[in-house]
Coordinates of C-alpha atoms and ligand atoms in Angstrom, one line a residue:
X1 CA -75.4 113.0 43.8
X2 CA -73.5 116.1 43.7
X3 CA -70.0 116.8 42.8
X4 CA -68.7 120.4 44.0
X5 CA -65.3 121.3 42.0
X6 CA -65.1 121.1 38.4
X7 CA -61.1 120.7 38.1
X8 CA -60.0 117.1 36.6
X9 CA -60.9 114.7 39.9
X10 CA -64.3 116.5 40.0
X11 CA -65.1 115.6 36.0
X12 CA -63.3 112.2 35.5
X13 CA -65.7 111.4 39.2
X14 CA -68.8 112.4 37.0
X15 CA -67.8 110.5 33.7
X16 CA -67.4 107.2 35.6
X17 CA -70.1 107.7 37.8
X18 CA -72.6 108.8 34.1
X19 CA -70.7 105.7 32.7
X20 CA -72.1 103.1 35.6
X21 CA -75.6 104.8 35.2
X22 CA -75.7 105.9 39.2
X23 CA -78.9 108.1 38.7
X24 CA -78.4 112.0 38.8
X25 CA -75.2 113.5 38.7
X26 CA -74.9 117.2 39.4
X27 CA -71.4 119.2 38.8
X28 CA -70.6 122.0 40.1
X29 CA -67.9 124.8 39.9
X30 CA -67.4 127.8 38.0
X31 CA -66.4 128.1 34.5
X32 CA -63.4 130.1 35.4
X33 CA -62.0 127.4 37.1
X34 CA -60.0 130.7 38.8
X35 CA -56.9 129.3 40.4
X36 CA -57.9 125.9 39.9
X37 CA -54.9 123.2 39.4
X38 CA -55.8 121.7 36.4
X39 CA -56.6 124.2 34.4
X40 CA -53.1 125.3 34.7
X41 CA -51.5 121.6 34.4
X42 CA -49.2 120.6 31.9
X43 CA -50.2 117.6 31.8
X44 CA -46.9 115.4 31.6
X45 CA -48.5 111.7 32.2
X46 CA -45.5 111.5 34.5
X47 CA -44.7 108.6 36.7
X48 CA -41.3 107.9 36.3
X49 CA -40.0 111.1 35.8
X50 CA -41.5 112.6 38.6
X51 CA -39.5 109.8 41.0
X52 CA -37.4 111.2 44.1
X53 CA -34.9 109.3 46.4
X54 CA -38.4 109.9 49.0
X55 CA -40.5 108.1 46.3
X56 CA -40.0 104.3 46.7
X57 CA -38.1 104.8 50.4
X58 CA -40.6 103.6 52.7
X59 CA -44.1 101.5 52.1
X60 CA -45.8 104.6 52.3
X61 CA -44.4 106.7 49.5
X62 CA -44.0 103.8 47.1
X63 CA -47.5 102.9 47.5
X64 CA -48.2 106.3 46.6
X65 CA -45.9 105.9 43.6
X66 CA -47.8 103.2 42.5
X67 CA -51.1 105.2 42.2
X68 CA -49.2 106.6 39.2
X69 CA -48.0 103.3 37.6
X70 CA -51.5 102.4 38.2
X71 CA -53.1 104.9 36.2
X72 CA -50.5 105.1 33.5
X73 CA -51.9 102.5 32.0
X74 CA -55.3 103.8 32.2
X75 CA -54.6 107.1 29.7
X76 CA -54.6 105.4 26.2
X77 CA -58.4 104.3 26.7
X78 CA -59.1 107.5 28.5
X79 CA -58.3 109.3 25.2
X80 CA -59.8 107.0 23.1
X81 CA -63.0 107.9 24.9
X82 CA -62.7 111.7 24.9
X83 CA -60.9 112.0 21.3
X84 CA -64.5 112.5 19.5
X85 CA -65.9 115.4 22.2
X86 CA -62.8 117.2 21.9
X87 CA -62.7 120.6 19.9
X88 CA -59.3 121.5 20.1
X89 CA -58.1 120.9 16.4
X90 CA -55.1 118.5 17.2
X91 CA -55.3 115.7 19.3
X92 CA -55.4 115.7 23.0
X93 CA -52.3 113.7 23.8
X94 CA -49.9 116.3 22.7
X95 CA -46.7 114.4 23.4
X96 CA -46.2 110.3 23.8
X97 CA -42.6 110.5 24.8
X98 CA -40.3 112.3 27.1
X99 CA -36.6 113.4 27.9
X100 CA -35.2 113.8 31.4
X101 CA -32.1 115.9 31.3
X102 CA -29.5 116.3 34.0
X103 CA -28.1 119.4 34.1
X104 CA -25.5 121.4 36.6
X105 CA -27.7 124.3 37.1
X106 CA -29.2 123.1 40.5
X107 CA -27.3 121.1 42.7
X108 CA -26.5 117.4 43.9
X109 CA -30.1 117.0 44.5
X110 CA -31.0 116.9 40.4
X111 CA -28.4 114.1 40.1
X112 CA -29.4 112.0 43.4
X113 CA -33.3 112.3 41.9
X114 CA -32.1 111.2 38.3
X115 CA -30.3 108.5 39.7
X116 CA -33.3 107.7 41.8
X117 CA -35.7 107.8 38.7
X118 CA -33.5 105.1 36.9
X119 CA -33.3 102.8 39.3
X120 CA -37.2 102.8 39.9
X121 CA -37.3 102.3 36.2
X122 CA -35.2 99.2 36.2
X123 CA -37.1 98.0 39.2
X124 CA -40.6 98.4 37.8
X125 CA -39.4 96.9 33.9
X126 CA -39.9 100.1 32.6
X127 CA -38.6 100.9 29.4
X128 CA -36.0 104.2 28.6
X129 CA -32.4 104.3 26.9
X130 CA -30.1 106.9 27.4
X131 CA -29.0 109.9 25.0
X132 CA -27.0 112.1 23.3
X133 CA -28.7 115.7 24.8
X134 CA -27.7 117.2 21.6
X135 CA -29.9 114.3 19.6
X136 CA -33.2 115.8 21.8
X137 CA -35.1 117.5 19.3
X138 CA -35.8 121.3 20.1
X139 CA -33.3 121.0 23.4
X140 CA -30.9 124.1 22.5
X141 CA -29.9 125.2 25.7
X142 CA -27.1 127.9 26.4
X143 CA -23.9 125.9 26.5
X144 CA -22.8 126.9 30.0
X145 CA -26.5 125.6 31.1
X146 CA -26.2 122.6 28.6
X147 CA -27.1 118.9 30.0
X148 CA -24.3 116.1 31.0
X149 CA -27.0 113.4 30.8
X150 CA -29.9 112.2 29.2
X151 CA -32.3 109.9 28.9
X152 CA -35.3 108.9 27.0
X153 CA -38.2 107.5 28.4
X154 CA -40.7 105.7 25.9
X155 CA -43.6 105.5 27.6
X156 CA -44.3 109.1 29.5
X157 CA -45.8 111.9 27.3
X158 CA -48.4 114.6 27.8
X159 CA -51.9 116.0 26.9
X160 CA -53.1 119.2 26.9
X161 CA -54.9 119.4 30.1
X162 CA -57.5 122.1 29.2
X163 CA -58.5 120.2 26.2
X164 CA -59.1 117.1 28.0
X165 CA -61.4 119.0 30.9
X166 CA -63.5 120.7 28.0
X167 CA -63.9 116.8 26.4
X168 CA -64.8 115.6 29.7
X169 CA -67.3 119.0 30.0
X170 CA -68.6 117.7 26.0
X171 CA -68.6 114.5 27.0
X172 CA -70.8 114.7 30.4
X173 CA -73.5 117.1 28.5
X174 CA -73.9 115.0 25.8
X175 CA -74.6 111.9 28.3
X176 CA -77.0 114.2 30.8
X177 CA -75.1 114.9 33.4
X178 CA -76.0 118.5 34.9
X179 CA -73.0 120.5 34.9
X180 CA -73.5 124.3 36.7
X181 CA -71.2 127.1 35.9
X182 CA -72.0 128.0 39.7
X183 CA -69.8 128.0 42.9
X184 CA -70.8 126.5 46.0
X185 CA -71.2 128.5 49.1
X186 CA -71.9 126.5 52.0
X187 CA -72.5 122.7 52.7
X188 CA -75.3 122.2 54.0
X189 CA -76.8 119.7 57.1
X190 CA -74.7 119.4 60.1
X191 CA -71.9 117.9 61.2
X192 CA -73.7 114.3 61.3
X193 CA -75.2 114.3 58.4
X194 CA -74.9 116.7 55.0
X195 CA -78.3 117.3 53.0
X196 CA -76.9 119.2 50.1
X197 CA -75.5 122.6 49.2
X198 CA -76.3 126.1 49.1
X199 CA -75.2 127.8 45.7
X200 CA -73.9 131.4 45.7
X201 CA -76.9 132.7 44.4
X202 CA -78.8 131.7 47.0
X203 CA -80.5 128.5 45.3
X204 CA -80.0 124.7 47.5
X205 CA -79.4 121.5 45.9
X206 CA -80.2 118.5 47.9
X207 CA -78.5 115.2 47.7
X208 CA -78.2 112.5 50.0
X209 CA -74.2 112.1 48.9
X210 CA -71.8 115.3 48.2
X211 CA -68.4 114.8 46.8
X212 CA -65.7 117.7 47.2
X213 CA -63.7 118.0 44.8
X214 CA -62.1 121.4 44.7
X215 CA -58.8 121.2 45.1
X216 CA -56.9 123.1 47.6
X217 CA -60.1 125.1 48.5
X218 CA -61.6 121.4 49.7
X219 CA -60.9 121.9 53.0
X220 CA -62.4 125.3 53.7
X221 CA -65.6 124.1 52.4
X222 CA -65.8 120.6 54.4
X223 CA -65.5 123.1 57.2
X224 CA -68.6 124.7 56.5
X225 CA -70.4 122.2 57.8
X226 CA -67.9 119.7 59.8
X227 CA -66.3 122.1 61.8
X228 CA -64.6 119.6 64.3
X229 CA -63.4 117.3 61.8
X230 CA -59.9 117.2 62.3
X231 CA -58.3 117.0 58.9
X232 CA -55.0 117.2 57.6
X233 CA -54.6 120.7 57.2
X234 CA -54.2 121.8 53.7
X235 CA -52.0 124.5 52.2
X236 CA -51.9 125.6 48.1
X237 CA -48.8 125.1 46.1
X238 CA -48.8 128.1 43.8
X239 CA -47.6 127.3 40.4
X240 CA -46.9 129.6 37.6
X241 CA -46.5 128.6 33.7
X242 CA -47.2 129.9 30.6
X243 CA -48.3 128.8 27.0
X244 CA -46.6 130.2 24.2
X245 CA -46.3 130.1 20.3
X246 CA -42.8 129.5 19.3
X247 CA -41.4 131.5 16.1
X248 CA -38.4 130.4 15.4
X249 CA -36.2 127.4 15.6
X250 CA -36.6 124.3 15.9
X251 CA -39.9 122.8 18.0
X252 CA -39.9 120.2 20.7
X253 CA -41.6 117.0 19.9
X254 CA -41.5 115.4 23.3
X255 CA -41.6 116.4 26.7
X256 CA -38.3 117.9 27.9
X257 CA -37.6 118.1 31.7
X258 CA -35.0 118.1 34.4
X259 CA -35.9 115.8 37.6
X260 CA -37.7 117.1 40.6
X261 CA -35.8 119.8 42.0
X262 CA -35.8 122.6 44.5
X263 CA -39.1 122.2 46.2
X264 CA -40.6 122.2 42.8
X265 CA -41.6 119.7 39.9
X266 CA -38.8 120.8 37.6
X267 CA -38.6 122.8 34.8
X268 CA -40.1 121.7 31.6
X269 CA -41.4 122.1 27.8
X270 CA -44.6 120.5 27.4
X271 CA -45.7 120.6 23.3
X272 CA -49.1 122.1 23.6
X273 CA -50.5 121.7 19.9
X274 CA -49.1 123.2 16.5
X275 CA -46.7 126.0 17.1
X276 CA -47.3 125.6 20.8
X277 CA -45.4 125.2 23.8
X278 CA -46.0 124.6 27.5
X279 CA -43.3 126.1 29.7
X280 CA -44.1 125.2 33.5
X281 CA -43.8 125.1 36.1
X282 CA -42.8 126.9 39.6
X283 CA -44.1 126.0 43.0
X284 CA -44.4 127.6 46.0
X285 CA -46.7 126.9 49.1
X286 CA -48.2 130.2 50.2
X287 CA -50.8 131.4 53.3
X288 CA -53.9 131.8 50.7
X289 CA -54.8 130.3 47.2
X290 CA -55.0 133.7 44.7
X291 CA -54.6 133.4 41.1
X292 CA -51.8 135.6 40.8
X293 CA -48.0 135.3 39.5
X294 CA -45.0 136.2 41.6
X295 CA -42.5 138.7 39.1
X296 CA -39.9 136.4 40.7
X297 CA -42.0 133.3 39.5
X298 CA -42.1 134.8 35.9
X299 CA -38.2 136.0 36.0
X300 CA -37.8 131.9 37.1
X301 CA -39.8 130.6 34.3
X302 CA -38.8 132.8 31.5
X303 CA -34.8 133.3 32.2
X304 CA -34.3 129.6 32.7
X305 CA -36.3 128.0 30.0
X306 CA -34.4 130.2 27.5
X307 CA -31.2 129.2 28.8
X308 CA -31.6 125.6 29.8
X309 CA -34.1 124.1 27.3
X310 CA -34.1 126.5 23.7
X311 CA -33.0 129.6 23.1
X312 CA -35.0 130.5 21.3
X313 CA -37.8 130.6 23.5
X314 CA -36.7 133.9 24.1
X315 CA -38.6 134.9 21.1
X316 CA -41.7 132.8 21.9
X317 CA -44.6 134.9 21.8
X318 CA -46.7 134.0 25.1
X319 CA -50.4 133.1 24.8
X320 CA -51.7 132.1 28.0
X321 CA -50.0 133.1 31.5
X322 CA -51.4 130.5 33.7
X323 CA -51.7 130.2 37.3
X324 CA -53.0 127.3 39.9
X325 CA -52.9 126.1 43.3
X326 CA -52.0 122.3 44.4
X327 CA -53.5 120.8 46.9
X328 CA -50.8 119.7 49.2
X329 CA -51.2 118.1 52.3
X330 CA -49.2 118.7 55.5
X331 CA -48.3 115.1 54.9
X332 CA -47.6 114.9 51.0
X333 CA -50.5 112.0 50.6
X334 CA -53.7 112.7 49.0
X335 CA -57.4 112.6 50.9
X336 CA -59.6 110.4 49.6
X337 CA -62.6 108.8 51.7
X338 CA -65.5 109.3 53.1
X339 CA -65.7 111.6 56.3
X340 CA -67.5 111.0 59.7
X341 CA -70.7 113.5 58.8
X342 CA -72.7 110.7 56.7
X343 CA -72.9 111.3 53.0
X344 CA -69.9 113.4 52.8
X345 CA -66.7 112.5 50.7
X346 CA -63.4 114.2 50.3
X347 CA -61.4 113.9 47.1
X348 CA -58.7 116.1 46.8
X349 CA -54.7 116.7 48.4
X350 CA -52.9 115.2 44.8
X351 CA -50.2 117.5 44.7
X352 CA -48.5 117.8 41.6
X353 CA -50.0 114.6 39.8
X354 CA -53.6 114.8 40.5
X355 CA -54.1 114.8 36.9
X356 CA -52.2 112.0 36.0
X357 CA -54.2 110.3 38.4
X358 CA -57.3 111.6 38.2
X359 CA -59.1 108.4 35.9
X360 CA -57.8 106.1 38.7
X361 CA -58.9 108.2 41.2
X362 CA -62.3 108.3 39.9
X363 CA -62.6 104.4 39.5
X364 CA -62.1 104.3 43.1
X365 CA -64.6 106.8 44.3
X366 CA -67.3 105.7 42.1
X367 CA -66.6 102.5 43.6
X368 CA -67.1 103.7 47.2
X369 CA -70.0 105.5 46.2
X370 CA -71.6 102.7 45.3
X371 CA -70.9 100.9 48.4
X372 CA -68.5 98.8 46.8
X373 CA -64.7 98.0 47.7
X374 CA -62.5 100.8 46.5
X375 CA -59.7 100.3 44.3
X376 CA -56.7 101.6 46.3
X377 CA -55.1 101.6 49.3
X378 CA -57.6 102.9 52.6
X379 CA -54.2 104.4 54.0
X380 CA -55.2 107.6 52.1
X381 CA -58.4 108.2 54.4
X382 CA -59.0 111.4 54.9
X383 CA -59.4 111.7 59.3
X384 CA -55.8 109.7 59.7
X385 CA -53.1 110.8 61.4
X386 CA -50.1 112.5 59.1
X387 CA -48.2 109.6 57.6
X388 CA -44.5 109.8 59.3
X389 CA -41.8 108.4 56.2
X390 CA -39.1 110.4 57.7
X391 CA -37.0 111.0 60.8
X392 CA -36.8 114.6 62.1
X393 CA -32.9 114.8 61.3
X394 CA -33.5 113.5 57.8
X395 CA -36.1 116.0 57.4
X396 CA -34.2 119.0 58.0
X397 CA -31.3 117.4 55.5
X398 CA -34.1 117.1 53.0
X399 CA -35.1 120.6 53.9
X400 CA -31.3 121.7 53.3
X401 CA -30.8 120.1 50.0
X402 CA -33.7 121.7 48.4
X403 CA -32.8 124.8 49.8
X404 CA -29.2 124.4 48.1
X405 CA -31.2 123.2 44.6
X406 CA -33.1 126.3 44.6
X407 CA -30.1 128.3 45.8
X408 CA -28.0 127.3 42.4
X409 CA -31.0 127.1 40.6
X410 CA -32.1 130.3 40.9
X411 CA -28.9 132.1 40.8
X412 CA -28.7 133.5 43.6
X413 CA -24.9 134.7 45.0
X414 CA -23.2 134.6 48.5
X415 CA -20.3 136.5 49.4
X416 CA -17.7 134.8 47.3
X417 CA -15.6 133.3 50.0
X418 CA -18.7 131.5 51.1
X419 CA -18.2 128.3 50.6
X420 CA -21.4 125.8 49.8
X421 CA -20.5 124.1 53.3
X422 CA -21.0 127.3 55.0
X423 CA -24.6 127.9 53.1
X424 CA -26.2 124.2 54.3
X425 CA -24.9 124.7 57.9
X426 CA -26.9 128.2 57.4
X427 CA -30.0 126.5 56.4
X428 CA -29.5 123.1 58.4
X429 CA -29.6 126.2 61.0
X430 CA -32.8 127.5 60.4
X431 CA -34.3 123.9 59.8
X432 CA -33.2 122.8 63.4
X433 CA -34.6 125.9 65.0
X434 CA -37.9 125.9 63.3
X435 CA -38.1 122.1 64.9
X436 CA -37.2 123.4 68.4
X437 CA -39.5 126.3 68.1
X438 CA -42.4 124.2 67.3
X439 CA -41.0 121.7 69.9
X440 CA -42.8 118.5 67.9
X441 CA -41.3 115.3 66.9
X442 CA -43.4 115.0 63.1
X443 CA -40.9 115.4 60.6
X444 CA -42.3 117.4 57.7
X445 CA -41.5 117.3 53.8
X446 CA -38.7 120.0 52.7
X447 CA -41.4 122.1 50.8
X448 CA -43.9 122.3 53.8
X449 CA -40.7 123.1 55.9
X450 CA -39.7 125.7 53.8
X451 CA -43.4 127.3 54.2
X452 CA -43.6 126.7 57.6
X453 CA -40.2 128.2 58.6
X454 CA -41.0 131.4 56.7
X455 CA -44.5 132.4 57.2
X456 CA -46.0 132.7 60.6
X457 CA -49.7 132.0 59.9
X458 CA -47.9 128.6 58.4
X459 CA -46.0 128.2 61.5
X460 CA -48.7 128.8 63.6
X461 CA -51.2 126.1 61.6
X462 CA -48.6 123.7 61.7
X463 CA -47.6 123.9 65.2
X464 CA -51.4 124.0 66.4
X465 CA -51.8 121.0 63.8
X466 CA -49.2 118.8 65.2
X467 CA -50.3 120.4 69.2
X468 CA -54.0 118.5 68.5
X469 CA -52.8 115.7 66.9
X470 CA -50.3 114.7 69.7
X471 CA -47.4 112.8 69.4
X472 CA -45.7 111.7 66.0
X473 CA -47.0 108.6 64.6
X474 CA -44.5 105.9 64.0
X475 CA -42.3 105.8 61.2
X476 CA -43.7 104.1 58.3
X477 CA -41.6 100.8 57.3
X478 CA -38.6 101.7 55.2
X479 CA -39.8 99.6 51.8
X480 CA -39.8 96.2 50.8
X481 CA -39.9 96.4 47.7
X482 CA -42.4 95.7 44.3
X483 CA -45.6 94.3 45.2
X484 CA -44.5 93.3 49.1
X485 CA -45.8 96.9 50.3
X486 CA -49.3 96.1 51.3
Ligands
FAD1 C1 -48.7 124.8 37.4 C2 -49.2 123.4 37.6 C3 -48.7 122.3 36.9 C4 -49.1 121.0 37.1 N1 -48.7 120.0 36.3 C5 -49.2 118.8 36.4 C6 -48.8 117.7 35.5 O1 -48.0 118.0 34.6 N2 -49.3 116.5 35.7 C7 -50.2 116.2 36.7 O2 -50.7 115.1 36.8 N3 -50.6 117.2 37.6 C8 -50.1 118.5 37.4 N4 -50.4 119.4 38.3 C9 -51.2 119.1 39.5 C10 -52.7 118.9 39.2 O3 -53.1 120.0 38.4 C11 -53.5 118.8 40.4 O4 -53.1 117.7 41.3 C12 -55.0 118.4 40.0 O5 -55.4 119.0 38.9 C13 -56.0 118.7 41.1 O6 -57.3 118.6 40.6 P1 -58.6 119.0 41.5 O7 -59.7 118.7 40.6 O8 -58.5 118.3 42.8 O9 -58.4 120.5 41.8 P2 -58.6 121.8 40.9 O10 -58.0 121.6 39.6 O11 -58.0 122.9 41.7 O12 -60.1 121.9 40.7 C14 -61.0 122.4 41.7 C15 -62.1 123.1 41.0 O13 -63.1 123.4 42.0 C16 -63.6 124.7 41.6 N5 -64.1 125.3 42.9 C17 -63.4 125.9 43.9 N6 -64.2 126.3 44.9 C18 -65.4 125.9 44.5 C19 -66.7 126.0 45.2 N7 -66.8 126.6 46.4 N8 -67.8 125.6 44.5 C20 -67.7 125.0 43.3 N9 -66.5 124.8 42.6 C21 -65.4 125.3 43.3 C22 -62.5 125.5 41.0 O14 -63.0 126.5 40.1 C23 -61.7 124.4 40.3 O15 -62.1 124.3 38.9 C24 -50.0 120.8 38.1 C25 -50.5 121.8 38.9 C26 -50.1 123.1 38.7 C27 -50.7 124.2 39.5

């Protein structure tokens, strides 16, 4: 069996596929791991502080949600396992613990999404208590950028992601997996059947089953040899973050983040080892995945985490610039399943907690491999039609909130007589229009709005998307709640 991608979903695939002793399991993907998600993850073990007021709204999302409730709880044996093949001098789960902060940087989008997270907290059981922002340890913001609320959550740390995939790398060796520092050119076969794959130097691998697994490049290379597939197009989420060694004040010793925000996952300190922090993360979908770092990304990162979490950060000393690309699907839900050419399986489309999820994830593929029933819901197939959770009118408010997040959030100024009414009818504007330009009823999430509306490739692959696909598919239910969603 081969595996092509060698980012988180690709390795945890391979450790529980060596574990169940499935025969021969090949790995492939270049060391580099250039623009790769996970080597530039964070990697909060987020579930409830990543929650929107989208996350538990319809059956949908919150069965998405519960992906990452699921695999929570399967971290503390996952590091168990990896502790003893890691190399990295301190232990892997860098933080146990995090703080969610509400600040009044962005706008009312922060406080509906806090509000959101603590009623999915209460709803699940979950433990978190609220406090004193100045009792956060290392949270020394600027006191016009300082927090009105906080709250602790118990249960939700972090582990240093590129730790964990050299484990995993340690790990598979030392059990005889093959693992080649090689990228893959071409699938090979035809669209009914694929045989193997052709290597860039030329060399084929044949295997009866091929997994992709590489991330927002996934599905170029399904295309290689399933041309007419239609898929759920894919576009990358650039992110931008940086690891730095702080030298001076005092550290952080839990993760520190605002909500969800702004088309974006928040801004954050992750702890990243002695004397090291994790400052992440932007996001922005663009037309092709690079490995590159917009100034504006950097000006973003740097300004705010001085001013809103330390700072003293201003005199970190950075280490590592990083840079990845999301997968992100037109409709926001991963792909996972087996495609109609025989043999081939698509893993990718996590967004911005395919790490979190990756163990769970893996469980469930391994399990299909096999021939056995998989683990999660089949609603994530890969050929299905987008999944609808939101009404075309409610998309472009969606679209307009975000907008007005990033607008505070990133300090940018309108004439000063411009009121904050006149700047959403502005973008509720330009959110309407895009819909009438494209002229189809699927209502699309605020970030793939925003990408759509201002690039024209983006319009165009939407628009031809949702042209193919025909009509919008029906709304998914608004939600039941716990455990009545399936
Ligand atoms: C800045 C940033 C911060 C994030 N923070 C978090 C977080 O805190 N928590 C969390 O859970 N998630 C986080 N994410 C999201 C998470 O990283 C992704 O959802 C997840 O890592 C995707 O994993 P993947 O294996 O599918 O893809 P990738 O990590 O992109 O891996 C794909 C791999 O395939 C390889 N490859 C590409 N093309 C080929 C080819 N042709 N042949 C062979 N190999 C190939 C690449 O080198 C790469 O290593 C973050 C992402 C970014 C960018």
């Amino acid at each position: 069996m081969v595996i092509v991608g060698n980012g988180a979903l690709g390795l945890f695939l391979a450790d529980e596929l060596v574990e169940r002793k499935v025969g021969s399991v090949v790995v492939v993907g270049p060391s580099h791991r250039d623009a790769g998600a996970s080597r530039a993850a964070g990697a909060m073990l987020g579930c409830f502080g990543e929650v929107t007021s989208e996350s538990l709204r319809t059956d949908a999302s919150r069965t998405r949600f519960e992906l990452g409730v699921q695999a929570h709880s399967r971290w503390p044996e996952v590091l168990r396992k990896l502790e003893e093949h890691s190399s990295t001098g301190f232990p892997l789960q860098t933080a146990t613990e995090t703080h969610v902060v509400l600040n009044a940087i962005g706008a009312e989008l922060d406080t509906v999404n806090f509000e959101a997270m603590l009623k999915a907290l209460d709803e699940y059981g979950k433990p978190w208590s609220p406090i004193d922002p100045a009792d956060i340890p290392g949270f020394r913001p600027r006191t016009d950028a300082r927090a009105l609320r906080a709250v602790h959550l118990h249960d939700e740390g972090a582990v240093d992601a590129r730790g964990v995939l050299a484990a995993l790398e340690t790990r598979l060796d030392a059990a005889g997996a093959t693992l080649l520092d090689q990228t893959v050119r071409r699938l090979t076969g035809n669209a009914d059947a694929v045989t193997g794959v052709e290597l860039e130097d030329g060399s084929i691998i044949e295997a009866g089953k091929v997994v992709v697994a590489v991330g927002a490049r996934s599905e170029a290379l399904v295309r290689t040899v399933a041309k007419e597939t239609e898929l759920i197009p894919t576009f990358p989420g650039l992110g931008f973050a940086m690891i730095a060694k702080r030298t001076a004040g005092e550290p952080f010793r839990s993760v520190v983040r605002t909500p969800n925000r702004g088309f974006a996952c928040g801004l954050h300190v992750v702890p990243a080892g002695p004397g090291r922090e994790y400052l992440g993360a932007t996001n922005r979908l663009v037309d092709d995945i690079a490995s590159v770092t917009w100034i504006a990304d950097v000006r973003y990162l740097a300004q705010y985490s001085m001013q809103q979490l330390d700072e003293q950060i201003a005199r970190h000393e950075v280490l590592q610039w990083l840079s990845g690309n999301r997968p992100v699907t037109l409709d926001g839900f991963p792909m996972i399943g087996w495609l109609p050419t025989s043999g081939l399986y698509l893993m990718t489309g996590t967004y911005r907690d395919g790490f979190h999820c990756a163990p769970l994830l893996a469980t469930h593929v391994a399990n299909e491999l096999q021939g056995k029933p998989g683990t999660i819901d089949p609603m994530f197939n890969p050929v299905r039609q987008p999944i609808q959770t939101r009404t075309v009118e409610a998309s472009v408010e969606e679209y307009v909130q975000h907008n007005m997040a990033a607008w505070f959030e990133t300090g940018a100024e309108a004439a000063p007589q411009m009121t904050t009414t006149q700047l959403a009818a502005y973008y509720r504007a330009r959110g309407t229009e895009f819909y009438e330009k494209i002229g189809s009823g699927y209502a699309l999430g605020p970030d793939v709005l925003w990408y759509a509306e201002g690039s024209l490739v983006g319009a165009r692959r939407v628009a031809r998307y949702l042209r193919r696909v025909g009509d919008a598919p029906s709304l998914a239910p608004a939600t039941s709640g716990i455990g009545e969603s399936r």
